[in-house]
Short mmCIF file of C-alpha atoms in Angstrom, two decimals:
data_model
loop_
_atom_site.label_atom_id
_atom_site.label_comp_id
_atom_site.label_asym_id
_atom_site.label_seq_id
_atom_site.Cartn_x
_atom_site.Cartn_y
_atom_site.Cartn_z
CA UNK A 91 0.00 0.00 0.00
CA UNK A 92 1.37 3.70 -0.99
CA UNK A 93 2.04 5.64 1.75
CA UNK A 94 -0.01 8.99 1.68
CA UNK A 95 1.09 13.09 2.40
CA UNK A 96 -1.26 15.43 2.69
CA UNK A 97 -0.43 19.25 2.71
CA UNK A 98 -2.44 21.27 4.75
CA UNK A 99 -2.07 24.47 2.60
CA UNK A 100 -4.23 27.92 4.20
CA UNK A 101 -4.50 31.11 2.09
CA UNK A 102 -5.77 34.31 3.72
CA UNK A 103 -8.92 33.44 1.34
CA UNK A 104 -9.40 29.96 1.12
CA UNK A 105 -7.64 26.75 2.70
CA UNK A 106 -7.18 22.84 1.19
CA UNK A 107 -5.66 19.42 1.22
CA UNK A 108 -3.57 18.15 -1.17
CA UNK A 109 -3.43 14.25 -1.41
CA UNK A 110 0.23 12.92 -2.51
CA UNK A 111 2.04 9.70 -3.34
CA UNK A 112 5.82 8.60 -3.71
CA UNK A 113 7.11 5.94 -5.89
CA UNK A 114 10.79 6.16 -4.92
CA UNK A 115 10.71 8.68 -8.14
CA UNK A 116 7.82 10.35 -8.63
CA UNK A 117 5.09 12.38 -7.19
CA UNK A 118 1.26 12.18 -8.11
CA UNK A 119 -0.60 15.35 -6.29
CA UNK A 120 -4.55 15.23 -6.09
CA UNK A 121 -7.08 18.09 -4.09
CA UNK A 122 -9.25 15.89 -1.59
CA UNK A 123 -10.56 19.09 0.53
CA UNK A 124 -11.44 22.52 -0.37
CA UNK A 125 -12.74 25.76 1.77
CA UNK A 126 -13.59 29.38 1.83
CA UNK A 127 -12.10 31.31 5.18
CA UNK A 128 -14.42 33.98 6.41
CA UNK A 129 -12.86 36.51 8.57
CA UNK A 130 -14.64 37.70 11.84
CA UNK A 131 -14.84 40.78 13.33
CA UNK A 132 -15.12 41.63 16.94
CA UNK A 133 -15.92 44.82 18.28
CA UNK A 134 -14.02 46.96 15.39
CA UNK A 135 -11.00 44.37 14.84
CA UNK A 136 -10.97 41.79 12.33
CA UNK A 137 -9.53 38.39 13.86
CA UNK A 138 -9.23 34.90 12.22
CA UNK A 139 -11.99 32.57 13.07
CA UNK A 140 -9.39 29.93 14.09
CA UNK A 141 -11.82 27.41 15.25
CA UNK A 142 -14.06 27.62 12.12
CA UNK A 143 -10.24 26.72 10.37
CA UNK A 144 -9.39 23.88 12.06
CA UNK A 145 -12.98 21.98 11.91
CA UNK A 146 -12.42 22.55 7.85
CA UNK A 147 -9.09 21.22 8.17
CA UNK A 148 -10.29 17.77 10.49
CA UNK A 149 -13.53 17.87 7.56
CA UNK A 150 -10.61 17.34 5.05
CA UNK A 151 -8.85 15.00 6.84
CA UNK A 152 -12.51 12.99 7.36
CA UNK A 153 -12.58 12.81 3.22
CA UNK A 154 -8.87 12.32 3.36
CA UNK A 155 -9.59 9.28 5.80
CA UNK A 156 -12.54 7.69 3.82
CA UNK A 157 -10.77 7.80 0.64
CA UNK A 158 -7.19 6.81 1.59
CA UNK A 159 -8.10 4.63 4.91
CA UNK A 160 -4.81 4.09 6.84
CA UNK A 161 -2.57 4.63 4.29
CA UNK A 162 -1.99 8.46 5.53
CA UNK A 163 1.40 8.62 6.69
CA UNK A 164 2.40 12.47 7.30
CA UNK A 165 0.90 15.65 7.59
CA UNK A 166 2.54 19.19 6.82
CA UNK A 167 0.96 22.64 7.41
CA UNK A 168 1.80 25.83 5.39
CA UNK A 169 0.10 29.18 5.57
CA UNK A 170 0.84 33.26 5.21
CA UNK A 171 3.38 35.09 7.35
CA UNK A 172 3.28 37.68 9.78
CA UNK A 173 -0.46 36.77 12.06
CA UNK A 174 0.03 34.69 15.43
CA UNK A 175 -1.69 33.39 18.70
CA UNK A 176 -0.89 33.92 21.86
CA UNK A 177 -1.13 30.70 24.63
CA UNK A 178 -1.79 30.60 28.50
CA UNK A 179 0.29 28.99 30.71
CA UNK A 180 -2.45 26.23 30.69
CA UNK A 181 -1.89 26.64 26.84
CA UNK A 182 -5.40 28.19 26.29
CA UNK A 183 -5.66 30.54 22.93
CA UNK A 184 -5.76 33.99 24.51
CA UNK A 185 -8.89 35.17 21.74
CA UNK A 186 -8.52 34.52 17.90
CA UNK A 187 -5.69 36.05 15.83
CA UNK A 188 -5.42 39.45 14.31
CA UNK A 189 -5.59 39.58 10.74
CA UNK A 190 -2.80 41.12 9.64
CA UNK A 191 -4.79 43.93 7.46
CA UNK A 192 -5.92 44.96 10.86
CA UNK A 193 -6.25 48.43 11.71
CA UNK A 194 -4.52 47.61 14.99
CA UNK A 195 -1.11 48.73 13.39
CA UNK A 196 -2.56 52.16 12.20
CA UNK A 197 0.49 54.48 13.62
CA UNK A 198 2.81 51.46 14.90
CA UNK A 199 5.38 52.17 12.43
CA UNK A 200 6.36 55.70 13.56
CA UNK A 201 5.93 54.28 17.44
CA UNK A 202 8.16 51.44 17.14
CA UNK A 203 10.64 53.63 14.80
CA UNK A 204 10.90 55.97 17.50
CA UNK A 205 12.14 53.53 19.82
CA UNK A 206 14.60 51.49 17.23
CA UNK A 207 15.34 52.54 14.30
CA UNK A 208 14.54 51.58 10.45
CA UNK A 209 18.27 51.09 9.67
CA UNK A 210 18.74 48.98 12.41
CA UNK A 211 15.95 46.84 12.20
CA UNK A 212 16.59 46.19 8.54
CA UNK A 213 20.46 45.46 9.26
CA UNK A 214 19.18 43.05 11.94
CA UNK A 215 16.65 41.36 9.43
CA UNK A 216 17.11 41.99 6.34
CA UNK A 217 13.05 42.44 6.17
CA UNK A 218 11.41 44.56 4.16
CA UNK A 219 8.94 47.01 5.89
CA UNK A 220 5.55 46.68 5.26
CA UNK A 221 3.16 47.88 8.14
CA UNK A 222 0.81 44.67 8.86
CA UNK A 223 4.57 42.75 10.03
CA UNK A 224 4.15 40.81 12.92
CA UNK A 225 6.98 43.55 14.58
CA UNK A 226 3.98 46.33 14.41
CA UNK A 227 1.16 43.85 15.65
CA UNK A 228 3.64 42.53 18.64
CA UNK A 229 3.70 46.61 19.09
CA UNK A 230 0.38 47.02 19.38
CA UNK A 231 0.02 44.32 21.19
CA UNK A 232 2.42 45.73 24.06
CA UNK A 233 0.38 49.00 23.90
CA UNK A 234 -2.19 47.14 24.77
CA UNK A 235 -0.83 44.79 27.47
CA UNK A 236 -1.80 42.14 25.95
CA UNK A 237 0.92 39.74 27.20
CA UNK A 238 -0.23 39.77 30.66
CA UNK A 239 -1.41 36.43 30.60
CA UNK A 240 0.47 35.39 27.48
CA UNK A 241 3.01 32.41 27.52
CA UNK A 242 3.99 30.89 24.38
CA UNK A 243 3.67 32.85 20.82
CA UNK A 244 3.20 30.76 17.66
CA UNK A 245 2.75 31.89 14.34
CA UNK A 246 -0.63 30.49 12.08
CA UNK A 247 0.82 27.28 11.13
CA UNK A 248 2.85 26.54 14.60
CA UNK A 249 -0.69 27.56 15.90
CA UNK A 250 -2.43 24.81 13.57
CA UNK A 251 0.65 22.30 14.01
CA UNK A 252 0.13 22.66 18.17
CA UNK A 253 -3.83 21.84 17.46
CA UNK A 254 -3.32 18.86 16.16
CA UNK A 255 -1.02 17.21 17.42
CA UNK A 256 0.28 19.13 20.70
CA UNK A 257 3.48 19.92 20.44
CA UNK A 258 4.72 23.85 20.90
CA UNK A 259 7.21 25.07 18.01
CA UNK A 260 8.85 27.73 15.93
CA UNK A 261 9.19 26.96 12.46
CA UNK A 262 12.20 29.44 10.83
CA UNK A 263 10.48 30.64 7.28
CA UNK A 264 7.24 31.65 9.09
CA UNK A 265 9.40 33.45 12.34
CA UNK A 266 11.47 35.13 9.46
CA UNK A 267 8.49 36.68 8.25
CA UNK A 268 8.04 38.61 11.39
CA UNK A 269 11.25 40.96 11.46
CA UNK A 270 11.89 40.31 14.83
CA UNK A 271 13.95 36.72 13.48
CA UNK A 272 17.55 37.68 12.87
CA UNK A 273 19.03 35.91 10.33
CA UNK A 274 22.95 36.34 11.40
CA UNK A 275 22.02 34.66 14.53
CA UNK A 276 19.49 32.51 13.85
CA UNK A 277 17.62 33.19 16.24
CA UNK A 278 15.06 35.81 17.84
CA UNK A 279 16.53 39.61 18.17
CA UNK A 280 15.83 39.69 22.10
CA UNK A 281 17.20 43.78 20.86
CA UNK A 282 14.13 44.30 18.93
CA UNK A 283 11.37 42.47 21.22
CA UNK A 284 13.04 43.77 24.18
CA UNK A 285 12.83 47.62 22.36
CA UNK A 286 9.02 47.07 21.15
CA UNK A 287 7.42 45.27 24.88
CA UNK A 288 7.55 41.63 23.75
CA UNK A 289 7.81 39.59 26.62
CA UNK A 290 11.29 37.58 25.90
CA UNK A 291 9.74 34.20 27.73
CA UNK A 292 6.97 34.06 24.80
CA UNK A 293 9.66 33.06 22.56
CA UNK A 294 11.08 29.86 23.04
CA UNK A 295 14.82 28.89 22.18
CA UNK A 296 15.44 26.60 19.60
CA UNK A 297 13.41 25.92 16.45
CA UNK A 298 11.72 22.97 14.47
CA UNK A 299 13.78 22.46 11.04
CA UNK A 300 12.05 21.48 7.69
CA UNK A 301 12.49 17.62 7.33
CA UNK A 302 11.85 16.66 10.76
CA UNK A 303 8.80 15.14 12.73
CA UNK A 304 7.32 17.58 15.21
CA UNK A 305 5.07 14.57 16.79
CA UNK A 306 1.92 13.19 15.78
CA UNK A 307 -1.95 13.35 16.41
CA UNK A 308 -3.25 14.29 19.46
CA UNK A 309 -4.71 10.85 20.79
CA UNK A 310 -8.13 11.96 20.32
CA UNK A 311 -7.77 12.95 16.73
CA UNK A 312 -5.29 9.40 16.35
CA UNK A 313 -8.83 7.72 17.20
CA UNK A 314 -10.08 9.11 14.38
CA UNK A 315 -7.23 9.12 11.88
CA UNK A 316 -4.64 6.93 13.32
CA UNK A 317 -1.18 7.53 14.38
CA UNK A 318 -0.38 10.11 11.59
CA UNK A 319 2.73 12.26 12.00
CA UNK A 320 2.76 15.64 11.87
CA UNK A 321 5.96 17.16 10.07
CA UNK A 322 7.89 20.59 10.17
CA UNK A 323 7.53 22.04 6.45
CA UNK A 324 8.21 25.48 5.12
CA UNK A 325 5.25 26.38 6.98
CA UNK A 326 5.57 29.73 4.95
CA UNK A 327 3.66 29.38 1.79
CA UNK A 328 6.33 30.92 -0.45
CA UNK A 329 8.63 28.82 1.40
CA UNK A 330 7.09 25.73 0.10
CA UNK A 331 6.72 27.20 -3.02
CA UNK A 332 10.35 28.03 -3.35
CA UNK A 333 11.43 24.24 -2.15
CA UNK A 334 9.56 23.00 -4.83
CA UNK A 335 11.68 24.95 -7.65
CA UNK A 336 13.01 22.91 -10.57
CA UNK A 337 16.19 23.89 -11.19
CA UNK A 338 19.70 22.47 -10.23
CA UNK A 339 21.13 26.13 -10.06
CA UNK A 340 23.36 26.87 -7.30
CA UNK A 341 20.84 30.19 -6.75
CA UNK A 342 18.24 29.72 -8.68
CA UNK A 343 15.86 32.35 -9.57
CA UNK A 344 12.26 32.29 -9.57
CA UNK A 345 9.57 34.05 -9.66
CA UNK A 346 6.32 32.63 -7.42
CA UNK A 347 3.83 34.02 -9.83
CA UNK A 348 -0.23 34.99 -9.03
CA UNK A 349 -2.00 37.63 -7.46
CA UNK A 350 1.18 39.29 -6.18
CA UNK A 351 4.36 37.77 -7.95
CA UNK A 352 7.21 36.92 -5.60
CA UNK A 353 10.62 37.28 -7.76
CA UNK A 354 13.52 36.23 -5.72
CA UNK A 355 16.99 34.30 -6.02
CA UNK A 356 17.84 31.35 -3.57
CA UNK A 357 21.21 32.29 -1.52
CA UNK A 358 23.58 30.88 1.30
CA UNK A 359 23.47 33.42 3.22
CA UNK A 360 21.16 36.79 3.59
CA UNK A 361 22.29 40.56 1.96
CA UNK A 362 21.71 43.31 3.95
CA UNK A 363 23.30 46.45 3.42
CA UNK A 364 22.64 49.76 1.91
CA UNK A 365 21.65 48.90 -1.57
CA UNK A 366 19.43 45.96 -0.51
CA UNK A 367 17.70 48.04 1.93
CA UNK A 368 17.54 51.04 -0.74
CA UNK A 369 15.78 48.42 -3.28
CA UNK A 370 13.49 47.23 -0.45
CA UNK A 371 14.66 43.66 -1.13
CA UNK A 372 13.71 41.25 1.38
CA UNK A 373 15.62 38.42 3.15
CA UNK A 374 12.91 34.93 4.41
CA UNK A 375 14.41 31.98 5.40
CA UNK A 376 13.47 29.10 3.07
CA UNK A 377 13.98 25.31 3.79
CA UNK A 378 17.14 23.91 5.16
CA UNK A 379 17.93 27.59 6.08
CA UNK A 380 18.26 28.80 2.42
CA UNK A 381 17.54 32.62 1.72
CA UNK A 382 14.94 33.48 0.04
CA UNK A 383 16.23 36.91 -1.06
CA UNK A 384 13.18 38.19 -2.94
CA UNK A 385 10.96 41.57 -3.69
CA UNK A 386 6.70 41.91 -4.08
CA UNK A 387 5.89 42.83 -7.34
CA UNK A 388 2.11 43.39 -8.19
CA UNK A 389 1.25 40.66 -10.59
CA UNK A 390 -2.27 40.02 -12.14
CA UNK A 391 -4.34 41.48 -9.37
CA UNK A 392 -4.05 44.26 -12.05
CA UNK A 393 -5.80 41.92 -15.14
CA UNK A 394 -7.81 40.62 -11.94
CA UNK A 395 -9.54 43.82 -11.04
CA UNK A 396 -9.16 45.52 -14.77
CA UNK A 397 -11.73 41.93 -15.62
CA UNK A 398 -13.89 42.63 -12.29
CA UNK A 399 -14.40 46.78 -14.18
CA UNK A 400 -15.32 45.20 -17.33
CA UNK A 401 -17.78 42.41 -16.33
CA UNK A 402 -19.49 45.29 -14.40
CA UNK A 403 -19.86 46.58 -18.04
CA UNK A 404 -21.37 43.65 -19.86
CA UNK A 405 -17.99 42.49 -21.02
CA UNK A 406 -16.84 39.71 -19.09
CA UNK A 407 -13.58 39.01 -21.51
CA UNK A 408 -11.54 35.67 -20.39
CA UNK A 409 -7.80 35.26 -20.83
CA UNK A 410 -7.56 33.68 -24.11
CA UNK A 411 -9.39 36.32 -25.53
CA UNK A 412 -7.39 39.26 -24.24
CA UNK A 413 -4.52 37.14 -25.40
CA UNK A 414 -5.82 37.52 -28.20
CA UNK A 415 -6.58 41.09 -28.58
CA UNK A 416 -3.34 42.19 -27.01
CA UNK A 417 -1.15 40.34 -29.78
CA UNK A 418 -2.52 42.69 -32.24
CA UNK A 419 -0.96 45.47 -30.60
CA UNK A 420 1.91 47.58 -31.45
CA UNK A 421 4.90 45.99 -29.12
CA UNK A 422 5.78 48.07 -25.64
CA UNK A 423 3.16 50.88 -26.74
CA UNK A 424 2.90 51.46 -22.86
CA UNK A 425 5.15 50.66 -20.00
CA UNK A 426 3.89 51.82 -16.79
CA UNK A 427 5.44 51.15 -12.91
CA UNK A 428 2.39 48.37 -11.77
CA UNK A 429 4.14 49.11 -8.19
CA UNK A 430 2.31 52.60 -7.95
CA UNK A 431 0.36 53.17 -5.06
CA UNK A 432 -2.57 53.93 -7.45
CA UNK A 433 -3.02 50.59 -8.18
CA UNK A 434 -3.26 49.59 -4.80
CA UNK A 435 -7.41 49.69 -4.05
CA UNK A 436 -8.83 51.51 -7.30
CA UNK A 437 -12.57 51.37 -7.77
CA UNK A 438 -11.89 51.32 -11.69
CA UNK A 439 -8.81 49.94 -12.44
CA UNK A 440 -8.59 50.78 -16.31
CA UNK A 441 -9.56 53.94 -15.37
CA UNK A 442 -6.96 54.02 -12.69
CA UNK A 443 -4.26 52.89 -15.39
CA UNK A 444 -5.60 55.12 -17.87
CA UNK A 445 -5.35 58.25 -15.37
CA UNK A 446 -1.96 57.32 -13.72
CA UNK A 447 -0.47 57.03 -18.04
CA UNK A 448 -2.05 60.30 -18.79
CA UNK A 449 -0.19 62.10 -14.99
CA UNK A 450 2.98 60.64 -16.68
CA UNK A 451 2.95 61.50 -20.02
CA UNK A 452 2.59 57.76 -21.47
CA UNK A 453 0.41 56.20 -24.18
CA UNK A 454 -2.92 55.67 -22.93
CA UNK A 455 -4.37 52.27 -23.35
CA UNK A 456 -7.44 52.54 -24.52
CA UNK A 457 -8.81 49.44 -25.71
CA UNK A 458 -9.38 45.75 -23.49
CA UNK A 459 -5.78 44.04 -25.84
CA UNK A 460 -4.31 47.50 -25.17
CA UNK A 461 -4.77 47.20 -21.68
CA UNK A 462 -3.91 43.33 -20.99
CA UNK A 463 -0.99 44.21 -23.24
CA UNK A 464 0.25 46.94 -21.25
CA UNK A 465 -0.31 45.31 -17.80
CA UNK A 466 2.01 42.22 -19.02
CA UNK A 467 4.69 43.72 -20.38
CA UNK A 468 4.99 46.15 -17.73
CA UNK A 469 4.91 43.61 -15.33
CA UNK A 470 7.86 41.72 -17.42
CA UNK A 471 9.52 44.88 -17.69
CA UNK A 472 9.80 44.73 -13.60
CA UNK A 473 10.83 41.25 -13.61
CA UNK A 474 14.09 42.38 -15.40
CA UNK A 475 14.74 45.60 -13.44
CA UNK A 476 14.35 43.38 -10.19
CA UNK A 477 16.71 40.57 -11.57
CA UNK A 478 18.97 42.61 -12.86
CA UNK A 479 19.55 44.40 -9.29
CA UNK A 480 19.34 41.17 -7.72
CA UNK A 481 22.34 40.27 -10.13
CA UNK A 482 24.01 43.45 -9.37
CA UNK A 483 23.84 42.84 -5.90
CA UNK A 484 24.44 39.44 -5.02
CA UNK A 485 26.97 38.40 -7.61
CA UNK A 486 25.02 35.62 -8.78
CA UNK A 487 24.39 34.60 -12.56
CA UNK A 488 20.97 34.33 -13.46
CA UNK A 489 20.11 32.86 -16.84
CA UNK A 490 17.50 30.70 -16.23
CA UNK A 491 14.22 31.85 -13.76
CA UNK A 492 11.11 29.20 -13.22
CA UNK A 493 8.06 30.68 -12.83
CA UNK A 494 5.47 28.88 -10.53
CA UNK A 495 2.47 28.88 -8.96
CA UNK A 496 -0.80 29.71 -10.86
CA UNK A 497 0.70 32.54 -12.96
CA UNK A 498 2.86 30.37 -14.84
CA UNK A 499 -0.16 28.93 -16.55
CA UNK A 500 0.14 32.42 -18.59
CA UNK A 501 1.91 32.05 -21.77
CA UNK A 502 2.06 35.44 -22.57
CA UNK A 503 3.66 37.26 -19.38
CA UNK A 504 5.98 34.17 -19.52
CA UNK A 505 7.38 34.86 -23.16
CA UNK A 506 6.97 38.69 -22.16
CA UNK A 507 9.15 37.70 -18.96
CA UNK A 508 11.62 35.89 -21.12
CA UNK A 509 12.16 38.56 -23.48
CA UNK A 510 12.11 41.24 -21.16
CA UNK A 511 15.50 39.78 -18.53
CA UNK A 512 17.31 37.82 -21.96
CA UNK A 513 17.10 35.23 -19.79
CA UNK A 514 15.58 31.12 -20.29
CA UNK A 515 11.98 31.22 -18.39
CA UNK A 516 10.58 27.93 -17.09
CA UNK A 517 6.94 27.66 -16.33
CA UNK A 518 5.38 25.40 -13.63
CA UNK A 519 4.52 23.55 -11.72
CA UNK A 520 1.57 25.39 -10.60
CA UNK A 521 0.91 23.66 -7.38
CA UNK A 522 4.36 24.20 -6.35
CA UNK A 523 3.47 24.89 -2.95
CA UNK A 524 1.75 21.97 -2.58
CA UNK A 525 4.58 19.92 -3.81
CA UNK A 526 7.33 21.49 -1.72
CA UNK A 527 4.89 21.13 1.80
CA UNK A 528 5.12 17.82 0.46
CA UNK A 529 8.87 16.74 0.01
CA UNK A 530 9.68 18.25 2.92
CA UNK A 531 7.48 15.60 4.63
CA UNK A 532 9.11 12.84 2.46
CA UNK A 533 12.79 13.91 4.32
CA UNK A 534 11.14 13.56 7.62
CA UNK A 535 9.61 10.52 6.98
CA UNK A 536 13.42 9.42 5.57
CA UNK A 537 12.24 8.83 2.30
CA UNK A 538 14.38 11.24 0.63
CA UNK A 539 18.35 12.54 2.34
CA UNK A 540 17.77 16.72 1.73
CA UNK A 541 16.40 19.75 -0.29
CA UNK A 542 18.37 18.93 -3.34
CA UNK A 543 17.04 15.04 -3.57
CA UNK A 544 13.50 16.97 -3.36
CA UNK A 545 14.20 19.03 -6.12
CA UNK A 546 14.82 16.07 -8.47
CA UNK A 547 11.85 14.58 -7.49
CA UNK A 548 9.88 17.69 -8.38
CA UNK A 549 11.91 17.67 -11.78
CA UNK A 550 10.97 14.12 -12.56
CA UNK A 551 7.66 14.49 -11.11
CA UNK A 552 6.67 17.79 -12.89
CA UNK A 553 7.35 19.12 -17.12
CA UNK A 554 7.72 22.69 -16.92
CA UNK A 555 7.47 24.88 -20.48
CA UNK A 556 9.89 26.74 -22.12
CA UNK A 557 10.23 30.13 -23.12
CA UNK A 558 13.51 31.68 -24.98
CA UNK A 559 14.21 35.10 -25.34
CA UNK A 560 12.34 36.57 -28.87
CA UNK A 561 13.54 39.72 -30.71
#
């Protein structure tokens, strides 16, 4: 009988299970459990209805366990950075977690930057600064006194991991998201807690590392399930994404490609100095203590919310027919930065493109192709900025860059991406998140030695496309 892994994998929108199987080779990946996650709010905060979570995840673990029966061997949990619970010292959830779009943080920036400062976070980090990071809600938090009663601090997934099967933990790519992890030491800066109120005893020494077993089901969920383990992933999403690249590239680069695109390089060891900070690159841990050295980029949540405008209209265009349209335009008619705070929340987002081209002095886009064409290759135009600072600044050669995750179904960005850097681009596997949650459960189970082994599997396992630089 195959052994079973199932990846727990939570969006801020939406969680699932993913159902996989190893031949000593190969991977086969199926969906056995989908749902929606509905935010609450409480009084005028918005929390995470953590409860309503975990009875979807044991729901997908009942179809998990009437499909598979006892061949589940391993569990692995990933989910977003930055949010967190806070446990009594009788390990009781003190009230749901914040979500991190709270308006909690509203002012915690200039606070905590009055009491450490932006350089020296950043130097201690490498993070970029974004104002929902877990440093401004641990803020707040102290404002607040909210640690009077607190104990133990675990991020979503640690949070999820503890659930089920009891055991407290830190997992490194999720604590890296918080920019209190410095990743010199390895470890938590006690400078920075200490400087922002956070109680140094809800921060335990020592973390879980990717490949391992962090225990297994609590013994009344093993009633229902049986004795499944429950392993230490890259609990952060992009972390699992990342593992799952497939490439044999000392630092490969990728690009994690969907809503927002993630487009990073894999290093030794994290850069943070002057022109890292002034490029507002980032520096997450990734699995077996890789860097993910990476920067946001807005990626289709532009086409996403330009469609949204134009079903409102009676025109409810999909993406073969915009491909369409845009390849009878005129080449790079209109580049446009897709980083611009206008594009943040517009109510009309062609309109919001159209305005923010006319303010500086570019060819409007007028028509649906026009638009889609201008949103891609402006997009690909950032790719190759972004790369080519990356290359500038870390030394690395980058001629190859796999692009995953959803977006790299998109043939046109892709061969826009390619052109754009000069560089080979290889596109999929779209579920690589899935698929690195995954082989990071097949090293703790000893079915595969390390990160690199993993890799192969995900190259044998998966058939990207390929996309050469046109004229």
């Amino acid at each position: 009988m195959k052994k079973v892994y199932l990846a727990i994998d939570l969006g801020a929108g939406s969680g699932r299970i993913m159902a996989s199987t190893y031949d000593g080779g190969k991977l086969t990946l199926e969906e056995v459990a989908r749902w929606a996650s509905q935010p609450v709010k409480i009084g005028d905060s918005y929390h995470w209805d953590i409860n309503a979570i975990f009875e979807s995840i044991l729901g997908g673990l009942r179809a998990a366990k009437a499909k598979f029966g006892d061949a589940i061997e391993c569990i692995g949990i990933d989910t977003w950075g930055v949010d967190y619970g806070l446990l009594d010292k009788s390990d009781k959830l003190l009230g749901m977690p914040y979500i991190y779009r709270d308006s909690r943080t509203e002012g915690m920036q200039e606070y905590v930057f009055s009491r450490i400062s932006k350089d020296e976070i950043y130097a201690s980090t490498g993070i970029q600064f974004m104002f929902f990071n877990t440093i401004f809600q641990l803020a707040a938090d102290a404002r607040a006194n909210a640690f009077d009663k607190a104990e133990t601090f675990l991020m979503m997934p640690d949070l999820i991991a503890f659930m089920l099967c009891g055991e407290k933990v830190n997992e490194r790519t999720n604590a890296s998201t918080t920019q209190c992890y410095n990743p010199f030491k390895r470890d938590w800066d006690k400078n920075i807690l200490s400087k922002i109120g956070a109680p140094e005893r809800l921060f335990k020494s020592g973390f879980a590392e990717c490949g391992t077993v962090i225990g297994h089901l609590r013994p009344e969920l093993a009633a229902q399930f049986g004795k499944i383990k429950v392993a230490c992933v890259a609990t952060h999403d992009t972390g699992s994404a990342v593992a799952a690249t497939p490439s044999r590239a000392k630092n490969p680069a990728y690009v994690n490609s969907g809503t927002w695109s993630l487009a990073g390089l894999e290093l030794d060891s994290p850069i943070a100095n002057a022109k890292s900070f002034a490029e507002n690159f980032t520096n997450e841990i990734g699995a077996e203590n890789k860097v993910r050295f990476l920067k946001n980029i807005t990626g289709m949540w532009l086409v996403q919310k330009c469609r949204e405008s134009w079903k409102r209209n009676g025109c409810d265009a999909d993406y073969r027919q915009l491909e369409s349209e845009a390849a009878k335009v005129a080449p790079k008619r209109t580049i446009f930065d897709v980083d611009a705070p206008e594009f943040s929340m517009p109510e009309d987002m062609p309109t919001a493109i159209a305005d923010y081209c006319r303010k500086h002095s570019l060819t409007v886009p007028e028509t649906q192709g026009e638009i889609f064409r201008a949103i891609q290759e402006s997009i690909a135009e950032k790719y190759a900025k972004v790369f080519a600072k990356m290359k500038e600044i870390s030394g690395a050669d980058i001629d190859r860059i796999c692009i995953m995750g959803g977006g790299s179904k998109d043939a046109m960005l892709n061969q826009f991406a390619a052109d754009a850097t000069g560089c080979e681009v290889s596109a999929g596997p779209t579920e690589s998140t899935a698929l690195g949650n995954v082989i990071m459960q097949l090293k703790a189970c000893g079915e595969i030695a390390d990160l690199h082994q993993g890799r192969e599997v995900i190259i044998n396992s998966t058939t990207p496309k390929i996309f050469t630089p046109q004229k």
